[in-house]
mmCIF file of the C-alpha atoms, coordinates in Angstrom:
data_MODEL
# 
_entry.id   MODEL 
# 
loop_
_atom_site.group_PDB 
_atom_site.id 
_atom_site.type_symbol 
_atom_site.label_atom_id 
_atom_site.label_alt_id 
_atom_site.label_comp_id 
_atom_site.label_asym_id 
_atom_site.label_entity_id 
_atom_site.label_seq_id 
_atom_site.pdbx_PDB_ins_code 
_atom_site.Cartn_x 
_atom_site.Cartn_y 
_atom_site.Cartn_z 
_atom_site.occupancy 
_atom_site.B_iso_or_equiv 
_atom_site.pdbx_formal_charge 
_atom_site.auth_seq_id 
_atom_site.auth_comp_id 
_atom_site.auth_asym_id 
_atom_site.auth_atom_id 
_atom_site.pdbx_PDB_model_num 
ATOM 1  C CA . MET A 1 1  ? 71.772 -2.333 10.651 1.00 0.00 ? 1  MET A CA 1 
ATOM 2  C CA . THR A 1 2  ? 68.817 -3.497 12.742 1.00 0.00 ? 2  THR A CA 1 
ATOM 3  C CA . LEU A 1 3  ? 65.214 -2.951 11.776 1.00 0.00 ? 3  LEU A CA 1 
ATOM 4  C CA . GLU A 1 4  ? 64.770 -0.519 14.664 1.00 0.00 ? 4  GLU A CA 1 
ATOM 5  C CA . ALA A 1 5  ? 67.729 1.583  13.556 1.00 0.00 ? 5  ALA A CA 1 
ATOM 6  C CA . SER A 1 6  ? 66.475 1.698  9.972  1.00 0.00 ? 6  SER A CA 1 
ATOM 7  C CA . VAL A 1 7  ? 62.989 2.756  11.097 1.00 0.00 ? 7  VAL A CA 1 
ATOM 8  C CA . HIS A 1 8  ? 64.466 5.682  13.033 1.00 0.00 ? 8  HIS A CA 1 
ATOM 9  C CA . LYS A 1 9  ? 66.184 6.866  9.851  1.00 0.00 ? 9  LYS A CA 1 
ATOM 10 C CA . LEU A 1 10 ? 62.942 7.090  7.874  1.00 0.00 ? 10 LEU A CA 1 
ATOM 11 C CA . SER A 1 11 ? 61.716 10.533 6.878  1.00 0.00 ? 11 SER A CA 1 
ATOM 12 C CA . ASP A 1 12 ? 58.533 11.771 8.520  1.00 0.00 ? 12 ASP A CA 1 
ATOM 13 C CA . GLU A 1 13 ? 56.601 11.160 5.312  1.00 0.00 ? 13 GLU A CA 1 
ATOM 14 C CA . ALA A 1 14 ? 57.893 7.609  4.943  1.00 0.00 ? 14 ALA A CA 1 
ATOM 15 C CA . LEU A 1 15 ? 57.119 6.922  8.585  1.00 0.00 ? 15 LEU A CA 1 
ATOM 16 C CA . VAL A 1 16 ? 53.519 8.111  8.153  1.00 0.00 ? 16 VAL A CA 1 
ATOM 17 C CA . GLU A 1 17 ? 53.158 5.901  5.082  1.00 0.00 ? 17 GLU A CA 1 
ATOM 18 C CA . ALA A 1 18 ? 54.446 2.911  7.067  1.00 0.00 ? 18 ALA A CA 1 
ATOM 19 C CA . ILE A 1 19 ? 52.018 3.676  9.902  1.00 0.00 ? 19 ILE A CA 1 
ATOM 20 C CA . VAL A 1 20 ? 49.091 3.810  7.489  1.00 0.00 ? 20 VAL A CA 1 
ATOM 21 C CA . LYS A 1 21 ? 50.107 0.575  5.751  1.00 0.00 ? 21 LYS A CA 1 
ATOM 22 C CA . THR A 1 22 ? 50.858 -1.479 8.868  1.00 0.00 ? 22 THR A CA 1 
ATOM 23 C CA . ASN A 1 23 ? 48.799 0.242  11.598 1.00 0.00 ? 23 ASN A CA 1 
ATOM 24 C CA . ASP A 1 24 ? 51.821 -0.338 13.858 1.00 0.00 ? 24 ASP A CA 1 
ATOM 25 C CA . THR A 1 25 ? 51.554 1.645  17.089 1.00 0.00 ? 25 THR A CA 1 
ATOM 26 C CA . LEU A 1 26 ? 55.302 1.397  17.682 1.00 0.00 ? 26 LEU A CA 1 
ATOM 27 C CA . LEU A 1 27 ? 55.899 3.370  14.496 1.00 0.00 ? 27 LEU A CA 1 
ATOM 28 C CA . PHE A 1 28 ? 53.459 6.007  15.735 1.00 0.00 ? 28 PHE A CA 1 
ATOM 29 C CA . GLU A 1 29 ? 55.461 6.162  18.971 1.00 0.00 ? 29 GLU A CA 1 
ATOM 30 C CA . ILE A 1 30 ? 58.572 7.082  16.978 1.00 0.00 ? 30 ILE A CA 1 
ATOM 31 C CA . LEU A 1 31 ? 56.685 9.830  15.159 1.00 0.00 ? 31 LEU A CA 1 
ATOM 32 C CA . TYR A 1 32 ? 55.211 11.073 18.444 1.00 0.00 ? 32 TYR A CA 1 
ATOM 33 C CA . ASP A 1 33 ? 58.649 11.219 20.059 1.00 0.00 ? 33 ASP A CA 1 
ATOM 34 C CA . ARG A 1 34 ? 59.939 13.346 17.189 1.00 0.00 ? 34 ARG A CA 1 
ATOM 35 C CA . PHE A 1 35 ? 57.293 16.039 17.618 1.00 0.00 ? 35 PHE A CA 1 
ATOM 36 C CA . ALA A 1 36 ? 56.016 15.888 21.221 1.00 0.00 ? 36 ALA A CA 1 
ATOM 37 C CA . ASP A 1 37 ? 58.337 18.607 22.536 1.00 0.00 ? 37 ASP A CA 1 
ATOM 38 C CA . LEU A 1 38 ? 57.705 20.858 19.554 1.00 0.00 ? 38 LEU A CA 1 
ATOM 39 C CA . VAL A 1 39 ? 53.921 20.620 19.922 1.00 0.00 ? 39 VAL A CA 1 
ATOM 40 C CA . TYR A 1 40 ? 54.070 21.097 23.698 1.00 0.00 ? 40 TYR A CA 1 
ATOM 41 C CA . ASN A 1 41 ? 56.276 24.170 23.398 1.00 0.00 ? 41 ASN A CA 1 
ATOM 42 C CA . LYS A 1 42 ? 54.081 25.672 20.691 1.00 0.00 ? 42 LYS A CA 1 
ATOM 43 C CA . CYS A 1 43 ? 50.961 25.181 22.830 1.00 0.00 ? 43 CYS A CA 1 
ATOM 44 C CA . TYR A 1 44 ? 52.754 26.557 25.877 1.00 0.00 ? 44 TYR A CA 1 
ATOM 45 C CA . GLY A 1 45 ? 53.688 29.622 23.868 1.00 0.00 ? 45 GLY A CA 1 
ATOM 46 C CA . TYR A 1 46 ? 50.019 30.299 23.113 1.00 0.00 ? 46 TYR A CA 1 
ATOM 47 C CA . ALA A 1 47 ? 49.022 29.866 26.756 1.00 0.00 ? 47 ALA A CA 1 
ATOM 48 C CA . ASN A 1 48 ? 49.649 32.597 29.278 1.00 0.00 ? 48 ASN A CA 1 
ATOM 49 C CA . GLY A 1 49 ? 51.182 30.161 31.733 1.00 0.00 ? 49 GLY A CA 1 
ATOM 50 C CA . GLN A 1 50 ? 51.302 26.591 33.000 1.00 0.00 ? 50 GLN A CA 1 
ATOM 51 C CA . ASP A 1 51 ? 47.832 26.935 34.615 1.00 0.00 ? 51 ASP A CA 1 
ATOM 52 C CA . GLU A 1 52 ? 46.159 27.210 31.203 1.00 0.00 ? 52 GLU A CA 1 
ATOM 53 C CA . LEU A 1 53 ? 47.580 23.926 29.945 1.00 0.00 ? 53 LEU A CA 1 
ATOM 54 C CA . TRP A 1 54 ? 45.551 20.730 30.455 1.00 0.00 ? 54 TRP A CA 1 
ATOM 55 C CA . ILE A 1 55 ? 48.458 18.771 31.822 1.00 0.00 ? 55 ILE A CA 1 
# 
C-alpha cells in the first residue's frame, strides 16, 4: 500500500492530528475534499438561492 493510499484511509481525527503535527497542506487538501460538498450544501440550504452565496 502506498503512502497516499494509507493517508486516505485515516479517520478524520487522525488526519487532523497529522495536519497539526506536520503542517502538511496536502493532508489538509484531503480533509477539505472530504467535507467541501457537505459544507457547501449546508450553506446553500441556509441561503434563499444562489444569489446569496459568495461564490
